[in-house]
Amino acid sequence: MSVSENSSASPSGDADFIDVADASSPFPLGRVLAWIIAAIVVVDFIWIIAHNENFGWPVIGEYLFNPIVLSGLYVSLGLTVVSMVIGVILGLVLAVMRLSSDRLTGSIAGLYIWFFRGTPLLVQLIFWYNMSTLFPELSITIPFGPTLASWDTNSVISPLTAAIAGLALNEAAYMAEIIRGGLLSVDKGQSETAAAFGMKHGRALWRIIIPQAMRSIVPPTGNQLISMIKATSLVSVIAMADLLYSVQSIYNRTFEIVPMLLVAVIWYLFITSILNVGQGYIERYYSRGDRSRGSRKLTRPQEEELAEEASH
């Protein structure tokens, strides 16, 4: 009796199946409660801040677009752009030097990176600003020979040049490691193939290696750009009229310290938010067509270019 019943319940028989056509996932009660609690906390926090008179919101509204504040903002943005451009160019040179087979070249680049990454940026800025204490005159001389030209250090190292030198040279050390990591992420077979086609190392680096390394270089470079806009606030200690220095000059007269600092915070958050959006777009652009790790073959246009280079 039991044998016949078991045989009738075989997979090929008329067994009862659960109809899942109208099935739905359970209601995420815990997740909804978590969102509601988080929303209540955020709204309550915003309400407390908005109704706290100690923040001085009328003062913030009055000085947010003040010409002095906007002038300091333009200085901060200018310092960011100039320092990043110099830092990226010098960082590329240092990265290539670090990857060089020549031990002296690699050692010089390594020593530079070690020093500027190992000392605080604020200390470097103060040293640049007080360079005249160490060297009252800057001169061009022949080693153990006559002096060709000389300048007073204070006339050369102004707050602007000290700020650019400190920010750019420090940034170059970090960009060198970012670019070096990006270059190392490219498969070695790329440079070997370029050499087999007769392409010179420098041209292969510029045409083949660097374009492929950009996928690894660009995202951390965006992070460095965001860090740079915040690092410009340090130049206020050397009397450079950046955004922070501008709001400090105002609250030294009005004694509205917290509201004026919030003015600077709002502008920093606004600029970094824009940069975050731009960084996300660039990351998505360079992540398109991302292939699995391993050996990558040269594209046909690259092979044709290599053949043309070899023919010349």
PDB file of C-alpha atoms in Angstrom, residues 168-280:
ATOM      1  CA  ALA A 168      52.779  72.566  -5.188  1.00  0.00           C
ATOM      2  CA  LEU A 169      55.956  70.867  -3.955  1.00  0.00           C
ATOM      3  CA  ASN A 170      54.053  69.021  -1.265  1.00  0.00           C
ATOM      4  CA  GLU A 171      51.382  67.935  -3.725  1.00  0.00           C
ATOM      5  CA  ALA A 172      54.010  66.709  -6.177  1.00  0.00           C
ATOM      6  CA  ALA A 173      55.223  64.135  -3.666  1.00  0.00           C
ATOM      7  CA  TYR A 174      51.756  62.618  -3.330  1.00  0.00           C
ATOM      8  CA  MET A 175      50.982  62.813  -7.037  1.00  0.00           C
ATOM      9  CA  ALA A 176      54.263  61.032  -7.792  1.00  0.00           C
ATOM     10  CA  GLU A 177      53.110  57.992  -5.830  1.00  0.00           C
ATOM     11  CA  ILE A 178      49.627  58.107  -7.378  1.00  0.00           C
ATOM     12  CA  ILE A 179      51.033  58.278 -10.913  1.00  0.00           C
ATOM     13  CA  ARG A 180      53.642  55.618 -10.169  1.00  0.00           C
ATOM     14  CA  GLY A 181      50.908  53.285  -8.931  1.00  0.00           C
ATOM     15  CA  GLY A 182      48.886  53.960 -12.065  1.00  0.00           C
ATOM     16  CA  LEU A 183      51.846  53.242 -14.339  1.00  0.00           C
ATOM     17  CA  LEU A 184      52.568  50.003 -12.484  1.00  0.00           C
ATOM     18  CA  SER A 185      48.952  48.912 -12.973  1.00  0.00           C
ATOM     19  CA  VAL A 186      49.513  48.664 -16.743  1.00  0.00           C
ATOM     20  CA  ASP A 187      50.639  45.232 -17.869  1.00  0.00           C
ATOM     21  CA  LYS A 188      54.360  45.072 -18.639  1.00  0.00           C
ATOM     22  CA  GLY A 189      53.567  43.391 -21.926  1.00  0.00           C
ATOM     23  CA  GLN A 190      52.439  46.768 -23.255  1.00  0.00           C
ATOM     24  CA  SER A 191      55.896  48.335 -22.995  1.00  0.00           C
ATOM     25  CA  GLU A 192      57.557  45.122 -24.195  1.00  0.00           C
ATOM     26  CA  THR A 193      55.347  45.065 -27.279  1.00  0.00           C
ATOM     27  CA  ALA A 194      56.083  48.721 -27.957  1.00  0.00           C
ATOM     28  CA  ALA A 195      59.812  48.046 -27.672  1.00  0.00           C
ATOM     29  CA  ALA A 196      59.486  45.052 -30.010  1.00  0.00           C
ATOM     30  CA  PHE A 197      57.947  47.341 -32.639  1.00  0.00           C
ATOM     31  CA  GLY A 198      60.871  49.739 -32.263  1.00  0.00           C
ATOM     32  CA  MET A 199      59.079  52.511 -30.410  1.00  0.00           C
ATOM     33  CA  LYS A 200      61.240  54.588 -28.112  1.00  0.00           C
ATOM     34  CA  HIS A 201      60.571  54.350 -24.383  1.00  0.00           C
ATOM     35  CA  GLY A 202      59.449  57.958 -23.984  1.00  0.00           C
ATOM     36  CA  ARG A 203      57.012  57.771 -26.890  1.00  0.00           C
ATOM     37  CA  ALA A 204      55.639  54.443 -25.707  1.00  0.00           C
ATOM     38  CA  LEU A 205      55.136  55.913 -22.255  1.00  0.00           C
ATOM     39  CA  TRP A 206      53.205  58.890 -23.654  1.00  0.00           C
ATOM     40  CA  ARG A 207      51.190  57.067 -26.315  1.00  0.00           C
ATOM     41  CA  ILE A 208      50.606  53.617 -24.811  1.00  0.00           C
ATOM     42  CA  ILE A 209      51.235  53.423 -21.059  1.00  0.00           C
ATOM     43  CA  ILE A 210      49.880  56.712 -19.685  1.00  0.00           C
ATOM     44  CA  PRO A 211      46.482  56.559 -21.482  1.00  0.00           C
ATOM     45  CA  GLN A 212      45.846  53.118 -19.999  1.00  0.00           C
ATOM     46  CA  ALA A 213      47.074  54.200 -16.564  1.00  0.00           C
ATOM     47  CA  MET A 214      44.599  57.084 -16.440  1.00  0.00           C
ATOM     48  CA  ARG A 215      41.897  54.718 -15.181  1.00  0.00           C
ATOM     49  CA  SER A 216      43.899  54.259 -11.993  1.00  0.00           C
ATOM     50  CA  ILE A 217      45.320  57.790 -11.787  1.00  0.00           C
ATOM     51  CA  VAL A 218      42.254  59.988 -12.214  1.00  0.00           C
ATOM     52  CA  PRO A 219      40.101  58.921  -9.201  1.00  0.00           C
ATOM     53  CA  PRO A 220      42.796  59.490  -6.534  1.00  0.00           C
ATOM     54  CA  THR A 221      43.791  62.701  -8.309  1.00  0.00           C
ATOM     55  CA  GLY A 222      40.234  63.903  -7.767  1.00  0.00           C
ATOM     56  CA  ASN A 223      40.643  63.175  -4.072  1.00  0.00           C
ATOM     57  CA  GLN A 224      43.860  65.172  -4.036  1.00  0.00           C
ATOM     58  CA  LEU A 225      42.125  68.106  -5.718  1.00  0.00           C
ATOM     59  CA  ILE A 226      39.450  68.118  -3.025  1.00  0.00           C
ATOM     60  CA  SER A 227      42.143  67.924  -0.354  1.00  0.00           C
ATOM     61  CA  MET A 228      44.003  70.797  -1.989  1.00  0.00           C
ATOM     62  CA  ILE A 229      41.054  73.198  -1.805  1.00  0.00           C
ATOM     63  CA  LYS A 230      40.925  72.531   1.937  1.00  0.00           C
ATOM     64  CA  ALA A 231      44.702  72.690   2.350  1.00  0.00           C
ATOM     65  CA  THR A 232      44.725  76.249   1.004  1.00  0.00           C
ATOM     66  CA  SER A 233      43.287  77.323   4.373  1.00  0.00           C
ATOM     67  CA  LEU A 234      46.745  76.744   5.843  1.00  0.00           C
ATOM     68  CA  VAL A 235      48.211  79.672   3.901  1.00  0.00           C
ATOM     69  CA  SER A 236      46.351  82.023   6.243  1.00  0.00           C
ATOM     70  CA  VAL A 237      49.212  81.561   8.728  1.00  0.00           C
ATOM     71  CA  ILE A 238      51.596  83.297   6.301  1.00  0.00           C
ATOM     72  CA  ALA A 239      49.271  86.271   5.781  1.00  0.00           C
ATOM     73  CA  MET A 240      47.970  85.058   2.424  1.00  0.00           C
ATOM     74  CA  ALA A 241      44.503  86.509   1.866  1.00  0.00           C
ATOM     75  CA  ASP A 242      42.678  83.264   1.140  1.00  0.00           C
ATOM     76  CA  LEU A 243      39.109  82.432   2.164  1.00  0.00           C
ATOM     77  CA  LEU A 244      39.927  81.627   5.783  1.00  0.00           C
ATOM     78  CA  TYR A 245      42.161  84.683   6.169  1.00  0.00           C
ATOM     79  CA  SER A 246      39.379  86.874   4.751  1.00  0.00           C
ATOM     80  CA  VAL A 247      36.777  85.702   7.247  1.00  0.00           C
ATOM     81  CA  GLN A 248      39.334  86.039  10.034  1.00  0.00           C
ATOM     82  CA  SER A 249      39.976  89.647   9.074  1.00  0.00           C
ATOM     83  CA  ILE A 250      36.234  90.301   9.343  1.00  0.00           C
ATOM     84  CA  TYR A 251      35.609  88.613  12.685  1.00  0.00           C
ATOM     85  CA  ASN A 252      38.647  90.355  14.160  1.00  0.00           C
ATOM     86  CA  ARG A 253      36.628  93.555  13.680  1.00  0.00           C
ATOM     87  CA  THR A 254      33.103  92.323  14.379  1.00  0.00           C
ATOM     88  CA  PHE A 255      33.915  89.577  16.930  1.00  0.00           C
ATOM     89  CA  GLU A 256      31.362  87.335  15.166  1.00  0.00           C
ATOM     90  CA  ILE A 257      33.724  84.354  15.190  1.00  0.00           C
ATOM     91  CA  VAL A 258      31.316  81.431  14.781  1.00  0.00           C
ATOM     92  CA  PRO A 259      29.126  82.993  12.057  1.00  0.00           C
ATOM     93  CA  MET A 260      32.149  84.008   9.987  1.00  0.00           C
ATOM     94  CA  LEU A 261      33.737  80.569  10.317  1.00  0.00           C
ATOM     95  CA  LEU A 262      30.441  79.083   9.147  1.00  0.00           C
ATOM     96  CA  VAL A 263      30.618  81.349   6.098  1.00  0.00           C
ATOM     97  CA  ALA A 264      33.960  79.743   5.224  1.00  0.00           C
ATOM     98  CA  VAL A 265      32.564  76.269   5.945  1.00  0.00           C
ATOM     99  CA  ILE A 266      29.607  76.848   3.621  1.00  0.00           C
ATOM    100  CA  TRP A 267      31.867  77.916   0.761  1.00  0.00           C
ATOM    101  CA  TYR A 268      34.273  75.006   1.308  1.00  0.00           C
ATOM    102  CA  LEU A 269      31.344  72.553   1.324  1.00  0.00           C
ATOM    103  CA  PHE A 270      29.911  74.136  -1.827  1.00  0.00           C
ATOM    104  CA  ILE A 271      33.183  73.866  -3.770  1.00  0.00           C
ATOM    105  CA  THR A 272      33.997  70.339  -2.578  1.00  0.00           C
ATOM    106  CA  SER A 273      30.452  69.196  -3.426  1.00  0.00           C
ATOM    107  CA  ILE A 274      30.901  70.400  -6.999  1.00  0.00           C
ATOM    108  CA  LEU A 275      34.268  68.645  -7.179  1.00  0.00           C
ATOM    109  CA  ASN A 276      32.708  65.449  -5.811  1.00  0.00           C
ATOM    110  CA  VAL A 277      30.131  65.487  -8.594  1.00  0.00           C
ATOM    111  CA  GLY A 278      32.851  66.056 -11.185  1.00  0.00           C
ATOM    112  CA  GLN A 279      34.986  63.291  -9.714  1.00  0.00           C
ATOM    113  CA  GLY A 280      32.063  60.848  -9.874  1.00  0.00           C
TER     114      GLY A 280
END
